[in-house]
Amino acid sequence: TPPPSRMPSTTPRSTPPSMAAPTRDGELRRTFPPFPPRPSAKVPAEGAFAGSWWGNAWVTALEEGALDVNRLLRGRRYADRGHVDAITVTPGLVLGYVQGSRPRPYRVQVRLRTLGDEAWTRFLEAAVERTGHIAALLDKELPHSLADCGVSLLPGPGDLDPQCSCPDIGHPCKHAAALCYQTARLLDADPFVLLLLRGRGERPLLDALSRLNATRAARAARDQGPAPLPGVRASEALARRRLPPLPGPLPLPPHPGQPPAYPAAPGGPDPFALDQLATDAAARAHALLSTGRDPVGELTLWQDAVRLAAARPGSGLTAATRTLYASLATATGRTTAQLARAVAAWRQGGIEGLSVLEDPWDPPAGRFDRARPLLLAADLPAFRPWRNHLTHPRGHAQLRLGRDGLWYAYESEPGHDDWWPRGSPDLDPVGALTAVAAGDDL
């Protein structure tokens, strides 16, 4: 009997008691309880009757071999309304009782030719050819590839031979059509019903498939021989070998590529900042490919933050620039004023300019000592020395000697110790003061 989840349960009917005998069931005989009537909302007037492709193939064989469409419609209506009693299936025969207009139900049978031994051999070989075939049958599914294996499992037009005890001579009559429609629902639930109709029961068929599958597996294992043990011999692993030369590098692009445009999103990162970071990464990668060095990779977090801020185009602190400065200052533990001063030093002399701003040092005798006489010879007052600094006596101009031997000019408001880089570095201390002298009378 089909599983309860796939088959309908017996419901009370107003028809006479069932004439089926389920106690006589065995491997080659199966009796199925009657299907309950379908709700009227679920009874289509036309279209697919069954739920599976093989169930609908059975219906197609019925309808294409019928001589009267009206009898088919009445038979379908009988099936939908539950007029078909229990159904018994044996090899080559479907037997059922259909309640018609008379009190006593009509005895209906549908015959289908069974398969011979040669056809069953071909079917079994096709079933074990793919591992999914047996799994599909156990899951009550009939794969297309198994139905099309060269064995006629499904009936074609004219293969169904209905007979009924009613006086109607139609082919088929409405009672036989009703039994055929309900048989399609049996096939939906269990394709082994179709195999039983063709001559083989479920258990003998599965036993034959199991034996054939085991025989095939044993033959394949014997033909293949013992499988080699996994692993690699030590002599092979330790043997010297000549590796093929590495392929040559790809040609260097003439310039870094342009990053894509980043759309602005509410609460998302600044698209301009993303564009700047992507452009900077592309430039660094291009420099690394062309020179083999990445000077930026040697910078500290603070130095890299100053470098990124200094690369921002424009000289004024716009709203976007203030946001960038605030983010970089927070990330490095500095204030925005400290970052702005460091950016001015970076723009003056790069990483050496930042070192001149932040790291006073004691220069050796020589260039630093000769700077004061040079300033006096240019009619400038005597600058006060401190470490590598030379400061104007009135405190508004200053020179700082870098470790690279260049002089860096600084400027501050008189009376304030607030020094900012000014101008470009120069080997001549008097030349380095040119930018300061342009705005003030030294």
PDB file of N, CA, C and O in Angstrom, residues 3 42 138 171 194 207 233 245 272 275 298 330 333 340 422:
ATOM      1  N   PRO A   3       2.541   4.924   0.731  1.00  0.00           N
ATOM      2  CA  PRO A   3       2.697   5.612   2.029  1.00  0.00           C
ATOM      3  C   PRO A   3       1.515   6.519   2.305  1.00  0.00           C
ATOM      4  O   PRO A   3       0.927   7.111   1.394  1.00  0.00           O
ATOM      5  N   LYS A  42     -10.772  22.728  -6.585  1.00  0.00           N
ATOM      6  CA  LYS A  42      -9.537  22.132  -7.067  1.00  0.00           C
ATOM      7  C   LYS A  42      -9.768  21.182  -8.243  1.00  0.00           C
ATOM      8  O   LYS A  42      -8.888  20.432  -8.617  1.00  0.00           O
ATOM      9  N   LEU A 138      13.641   4.857  -5.188  1.00  0.00           N
ATOM     10  CA  LEU A 138      13.345   4.723  -3.759  1.00  0.00           C
ATOM     11  C   LEU A 138      12.628   5.950  -3.217  1.00  0.00           C
ATOM     12  O   LEU A 138      11.892   5.861  -2.227  1.00  0.00           O
ATOM     13  N   HIS A 171     -15.225   3.618 -26.657  1.00  0.00           N
ATOM     14  CA  HIS A 171     -13.817   3.256 -26.384  1.00  0.00           C
ATOM     15  C   HIS A 171     -13.031   4.525 -25.997  1.00  0.00           C
ATOM     16  O   HIS A 171     -12.650   5.317 -26.861  1.00  0.00           O
ATOM     17  N   LEU A 194       3.420   1.401 -11.917  1.00  0.00           N
ATOM     18  CA  LEU A 194       3.625   1.227 -13.356  1.00  0.00           C
ATOM     19  C   LEU A 194       4.508   0.011 -13.628  1.00  0.00           C
ATOM     20  O   LEU A 194       4.242  -0.775 -14.554  1.00  0.00           O
ATOM     21  N   ASP A 207      15.433  -6.117  -5.356  1.00  0.00           N
ATOM     22  CA  ASP A 207      16.441  -7.159  -5.095  1.00  0.00           C
ATOM     23  C   ASP A 207      17.298  -7.402  -6.328  1.00  0.00           C
ATOM     24  O   ASP A 207      18.531  -7.550  -6.234  1.00  0.00           O
ATOM     25  N   ARG A 233      56.628   8.881  -2.796  1.00  0.00           N
ATOM     26  CA  ARG A 233      57.834   8.229  -2.306  1.00  0.00           C
ATOM     27  C   ARG A 233      58.854   9.271  -1.861  1.00  0.00           C
ATOM     28  O   ARG A 233      58.978  10.340  -2.455  1.00  0.00           O
ATOM     29  N   PRO A 245      61.774  27.894 -15.927  1.00  0.00           N
ATOM     30  CA  PRO A 245      61.963  29.313 -15.586  1.00  0.00           C
ATOM     31  C   PRO A 245      60.628  30.026 -15.422  1.00  0.00           C
ATOM     32  O   PRO A 245      59.625  29.676 -16.045  1.00  0.00           O
ATOM     33  N   PHE A 272      35.326  61.496  -2.034  1.00  0.00           N
ATOM     34  CA  PHE A 272      36.569  62.156  -2.422  1.00  0.00           C
ATOM     35  C   PHE A 272      37.755  61.524  -1.691  1.00  0.00           C
ATOM     36  O   PHE A 272      38.823  61.328  -2.274  1.00  0.00           O
ATOM     37  N   ASP A 275      38.502  58.247  -3.351  1.00  0.00           N
ATOM     38  CA  ASP A 275      39.193  58.473  -4.610  1.00  0.00           C
ATOM     39  C   ASP A 275      40.669  58.808  -4.366  1.00  0.00           C
ATOM     40  O   ASP A 275      41.553  58.336  -5.083  1.00  0.00           O
ATOM     41  N   GLU A 298      57.942  52.844   4.290  1.00  0.00           N
ATOM     42  CA  GLU A 298      58.844  53.017   5.425  1.00  0.00           C
ATOM     43  C   GLU A 298      58.389  54.123   6.366  1.00  0.00           C
ATOM     44  O   GLU A 298      59.048  54.381   7.375  1.00  0.00           O
ATOM     45  N   THR A 330      42.648  62.651  14.555  1.00  0.00           N
ATOM     46  CA  THR A 330      42.123  61.741  15.573  1.00  0.00           C
ATOM     47  C   THR A 330      42.822  60.388  15.503  1.00  0.00           C
ATOM     48  O   THR A 330      43.151  59.791  16.535  1.00  0.00           O
ATOM     49  N   GLY A 333      46.344  60.799  17.066  1.00  0.00           N
ATOM     50  CA  GLY A 333      46.478  61.379  18.394  1.00  0.00           C
ATOM     51  C   GLY A 333      47.043  62.793  18.393  1.00  0.00           C
ATOM     52  O   GLY A 333      47.676  63.203  19.366  1.00  0.00           O
ATOM     53  N   ALA A 340      48.073  70.660  10.477  1.00  0.00           N
ATOM     54  CA  ALA A 340      48.203  71.716   9.464  1.00  0.00           C
ATOM     55  C   ALA A 340      49.642  72.238   9.389  1.00  0.00           C
ATOM     56  O   ALA A 340      50.169  72.484   8.298  1.00  0.00           O
ATOM     57  N   ARG A 422      58.052  78.467   5.640  1.00  0.00           N
ATOM     58  CA  ARG A 422      57.796  79.498   4.629  1.00  0.00           C
ATOM     59  C   ARG A 422      58.796  79.340   3.492  1.00  0.00           C
ATOM     60  O   ARG A 422      59.994  79.184   3.728  1.00  0.00           O
TER      61      ARG A 422
END
